[in-house]
PDB file of C-alpha atoms in Angstrom:
ATOM      1  CA  MET A   1     -25.884  92.636  -8.441  1.00  0.00           C
ATOM      2  CA  PRO A   2     -22.693  94.234  -7.074  1.00  0.00           C
ATOM      3  CA  THR A   3     -22.778  96.166  -3.802  1.00  0.00           C
ATOM      4  CA  ILE A   4     -20.903  99.456  -3.655  1.00  0.00           C
ATOM      5  CA  THR A   5     -20.228 101.113  -0.297  1.00  0.00           C
ATOM      6  CA  GLY A   6     -18.310 104.202   0.597  1.00  0.00           C
ATOM      7  CA  SER A   7     -18.465 107.727   1.954  1.00  0.00           C
ATOM      8  CA  GLY A   8     -18.206 111.179   0.436  1.00  0.00           C
ATOM      9  CA  PHE A   9     -18.560 110.770  -3.340  1.00  0.00           C
ATOM     10  CA  ILE A  10     -19.986 107.361  -4.307  1.00  0.00           C
ATOM     11  CA  GLN A  11     -20.665 106.355  -7.904  1.00  0.00           C
ATOM     12  CA  GLY A  12     -22.409 103.296  -9.302  1.00  0.00           C
ATOM     13  CA  THR A  13     -21.774 101.533 -12.595  1.00  0.00           C
ATOM     14  CA  PRO A  14     -23.693 101.312 -15.882  1.00  0.00           C
ATOM     15  CA  LEU A  15     -25.152  98.030 -14.558  1.00  0.00           C
ATOM     16  CA  PRO A  16     -27.689  97.434 -11.753  1.00  0.00           C
ATOM     17  CA  ASP A  17     -26.063  98.132  -8.375  1.00  0.00           C
ATOM     18  CA  VAL A  18     -26.788  98.204  -4.676  1.00  0.00           C
ATOM     19  CA  ILE A  19     -25.211 101.451  -3.456  1.00  0.00           C
ATOM     20  CA  GLN A  20     -24.918 102.113   0.261  1.00  0.00           C
ATOM     21  CA  GLY A  21     -23.865 105.444   1.732  1.00  0.00           C
ATOM     22  CA  SER A  22     -22.327 106.115   5.112  1.00  0.00           C
ATOM     23  CA  PRO A  23     -23.371 107.812   8.367  1.00  0.00           C
ATOM     24  CA  LEU A  24     -21.641 110.952   6.979  1.00  0.00           C
ATOM     25  CA  PRO A  25     -22.984 113.307   4.271  1.00  0.00           C
ATOM     26  CA  ASP A  26     -22.644 111.599   0.892  1.00  0.00           C
ATOM     27  CA  ASP A  27     -23.018 112.550  -2.778  1.00  0.00           C
ATOM     28  CA  ILE A  28     -24.332 109.364  -4.423  1.00  0.00           C
ATOM     29  CA  TRP A  29     -24.713 108.836  -8.184  1.00  0.00           C
ATOM     30  CA  GLY A  30     -26.505 105.712  -9.381  1.00  0.00           C
ATOM     31  CA  LEU A  31     -25.723 106.189 -13.106  1.00  0.00           C
ATOM     32  CA  ASP A  32     -27.380 103.598 -15.385  1.00  0.00           C
ATOM     33  CA  GLY A  33     -29.071 100.352 -14.403  1.00  0.00           C
ATOM     34  CA  ASN A  34     -31.928  99.548 -12.047  1.00  0.00           C
ATOM     35  CA  ASP A  35     -30.208 100.514  -8.800  1.00  0.00           C
ATOM     36  CA  ILE A  36     -31.035 100.196  -5.118  1.00  0.00           C
ATOM     37  CA  ILE A  37     -29.614 103.231  -3.313  1.00  0.00           C
ATOM     38  CA  LEU A  38     -29.504 103.522   0.487  1.00  0.00           C
ATOM     39  CA  GLY A  39     -28.543 106.945   1.823  1.00  0.00           C
ATOM     40  CA  LEU A  40     -28.195 105.949   5.487  1.00  0.00           C
ATOM     41  CA  GLY A  41     -27.280 108.868   7.781  1.00  0.00           C
ATOM     42  CA  ALA A  42     -26.559 112.615   7.546  1.00  0.00           C
ATOM     43  CA  ASP A  43     -27.575 115.045   4.788  1.00  0.00           C
ATOM     44  CA  ASP A  44     -27.119 113.180   1.509  1.00  0.00           C
ATOM     45  CA  VAL A  45     -27.532 114.222  -2.116  1.00  0.00           C
ATOM     46  CA  ILE A  46     -28.696 111.238  -4.187  1.00  0.00           C
ATOM     47  CA  HIS A  47     -28.994 111.082  -7.990  1.00  0.00           C
ATOM     48  CA  GLY A  48     -30.676 107.945  -9.309  1.00  0.00           C
ATOM     49  CA  GLY A  49     -29.664 108.316 -12.959  1.00  0.00           C
ATOM     50  CA  SER A  50     -31.104 106.157 -15.740  1.00  0.00           C
ATOM     51  CA  GLY A  51     -32.955 102.972 -14.893  1.00  0.00           C
ATOM     52  CA  ASN A  52     -35.834 102.105 -12.575  1.00  0.00           C
ATOM     53  CA  ASP A  53     -34.268 102.935  -9.224  1.00  0.00           C
ATOM     54  CA  LEU A  54     -35.323 102.312  -5.620  1.00  0.00           C
ATOM     55  CA  ILE A  55     -33.985 105.092  -3.380  1.00  0.00           C
ATOM     56  CA  CYS A  56     -34.251 105.174   0.428  1.00  0.00           C
ATOM     57  CA  ALA A  57     -33.036 108.564   1.596  1.00  0.00           C
ATOM     58  CA  GLY A  58     -32.095 107.541   5.128  1.00  0.00           C
ATOM     59  CA  TRP A  59     -31.705 109.811   8.155  1.00  0.00           C
ATOM     60  CA  GLY A  60     -30.874 113.479   7.675  1.00  0.00           C
ATOM     61  CA  ASP A  61     -32.071 116.302   5.440  1.00  0.00           C
ATOM     62  CA  ASP A  62     -31.604 114.626   2.074  1.00  0.00           C
ATOM     63  CA  LYS A  63     -32.048 115.767  -1.533  1.00  0.00           C
ATOM     64  CA  VAL A  64     -33.110 113.019  -3.945  1.00  0.00           C
ATOM     65  CA  GLN A  65     -33.351 113.294  -7.740  1.00  0.00           C
ATOM     66  CA  GLY A  66     -34.783 110.233  -9.486  1.00  0.00           C
ATOM     67  CA  GLY A  67     -34.067 110.151 -13.194  1.00  0.00           C
ATOM     68  CA  PRO A  68     -35.693 109.722 -16.604  1.00  0.00           C
ATOM     69  CA  ASP A  69     -37.223 106.304 -15.873  1.00  0.00           C
ATOM     70  CA  ASP A  70     -39.686 104.864 -13.309  1.00  0.00           C
ATOM     71  CA  ASP A  71     -38.285 105.467  -9.826  1.00  0.00           C
ATOM     72  CA  THR A  72     -39.390 104.874  -6.240  1.00  0.00           C
ATOM     73  CA  ALA A  73     -38.052 107.294  -3.616  1.00  0.00           C
ATOM     74  CA  HIS A  74     -38.789 106.999   0.103  1.00  0.00           C
ATOM     75  CA  SER A  75     -38.112 109.657   2.702  1.00  0.00           C
ATOM     76  CA  GLU A  76     -37.017 108.599   6.165  1.00  0.00           C
ATOM     77  CA  PRO A  77     -36.522 110.811   9.276  1.00  0.00           C
ATOM     78  CA  GLY A  78     -35.332 114.259   8.276  1.00  0.00           C
ATOM     79  CA  ASN A  79     -36.572 117.141   6.148  1.00  0.00           C
ATOM     80  CA  ASP A  80     -36.111 115.656   2.699  1.00  0.00           C
ATOM     81  CA  ARG A  81     -36.665 116.906  -0.846  1.00  0.00           C
ATOM     82  CA  LEU A  82     -37.752 114.187  -3.294  1.00  0.00           C
ATOM     83  CA  ARG A  83     -37.858 114.795  -7.060  1.00  0.00           C
ATOM     84  CA  GLY A  84     -39.041 112.018  -9.325  1.00  0.00           C
ATOM     85  CA  GLY A  85     -37.904 113.103 -12.776  1.00  0.00           C
ATOM     86  CA  ASP A  86     -39.502 111.886 -16.003  1.00  0.00           C
ATOM     87  CA  GLY A  87     -41.290 108.552 -15.961  1.00  0.00           C
ATOM     88  CA  MET A  88     -43.833 107.014 -13.607  1.00  0.00           C
ATOM     89  CA  ASP A  89     -42.509 107.659 -10.100  1.00  0.00           C
ATOM     90  CA  LEU A  90     -43.620 106.797  -6.574  1.00  0.00           C
ATOM     91  CA  LEU A  91     -42.621 109.297  -3.882  1.00  0.00           C
ATOM     92  CA  SER A  92     -43.374 108.475  -0.257  1.00  0.00           C
ATOM     93  CA  GLY A  93     -42.804 110.675   2.775  1.00  0.00           C
ATOM     94  CA  ASP A  94     -42.498 110.100   6.499  1.00  0.00           C
ATOM     95  CA  LEU A  95     -43.722 112.199   9.422  1.00  0.00           C
ATOM     96  CA  ASN A  96     -41.257 115.073   8.976  1.00  0.00           C
ATOM     97  CA  ALA A  97     -41.407 118.254   6.906  1.00  0.00           C
ATOM     98  CA  ASP A  98     -40.656 116.739   3.508  1.00  0.00           C
ATOM     99  CA  ALA A  99     -41.234 118.121   0.008  1.00  0.00           C
ATOM    100  CA  GLY A 100     -41.792 116.118  -3.158  1.00  0.00           C
ATOM    101  CA  ASP A 101     -42.080 116.943  -6.840  1.00  0.00           C
ATOM    102  CA  GLY A 102     -43.086 114.236  -9.278  1.00  0.00           C
ATOM    103  CA  GLU A 103     -41.923 116.359 -12.238  1.00  0.00           C
ATOM    104  CA  ALA A 104     -42.866 115.057 -15.705  1.00  0.00           C
ATOM    105  CA  GLY A 105     -44.573 111.709 -16.183  1.00  0.00           C
ATOM    106  CA  PHE A 106     -47.388 109.921 -14.378  1.00  0.00           C
ATOM    107  CA  ASP A 107     -46.558 109.980 -10.673  1.00  0.00           C
ATOM    108  CA  PHE A 108     -47.903 108.666  -7.370  1.00  0.00           C
ATOM    109  CA  CYS A 109     -47.271 110.450  -4.086  1.00  0.00           C
ATOM    110  CA  THR A 110     -47.991 108.985  -0.663  1.00  0.00           C
ATOM    111  CA  PRO A 111     -47.296 111.876   1.681  1.00  0.00           C
ATOM    112  CA  SER A 112     -47.558 111.902   5.425  1.00  0.00           C
ATOM    113  CA  THR A 113     -49.672 114.529   7.137  1.00  0.00           C
ATOM    114  CA  GLU A 114     -46.771 117.007   7.111  1.00  0.00           C
ATOM    115  CA  VAL A 115     -45.390 116.563   3.610  1.00  0.00           C
ATOM    116  CA  GLN A 116     -45.845 119.052   0.769  1.00  0.00           C
ATOM    117  CA  VAL A 117     -45.983 117.412  -2.625  1.00  0.00           C
ATOM    118  CA  SER A 118     -46.555 118.455  -6.197  1.00  0.00           C
ATOM    119  CA  CYS A 119     -47.427 115.552  -8.473  1.00  0.00           C
TER     120      CYS A 119
END
């Protein structure tokens, strides 16, 4: 599985990728494939795309959009917004003021005591 790193705008491939952001704000697009996406620092915008993706938002106030398949999105320190998309998604929060929306499909949410979710 290829590893893609960068900063700013980062785009995966149609195949499974490991995509790693930077300590700066990033706009990350997973595209197709079962991707592993690591946001790292700052306020990132992460789009999983098609495939069963694993997304770790990283530090900062991140916005995560899963995709049409079965995704797992985890919030780390920061006030994050997690959206699962269609499919069976797992959204997990941390101890900050996070918000999650499972959207369509059969979803699981594991919020912390301060997370607001809609599954």
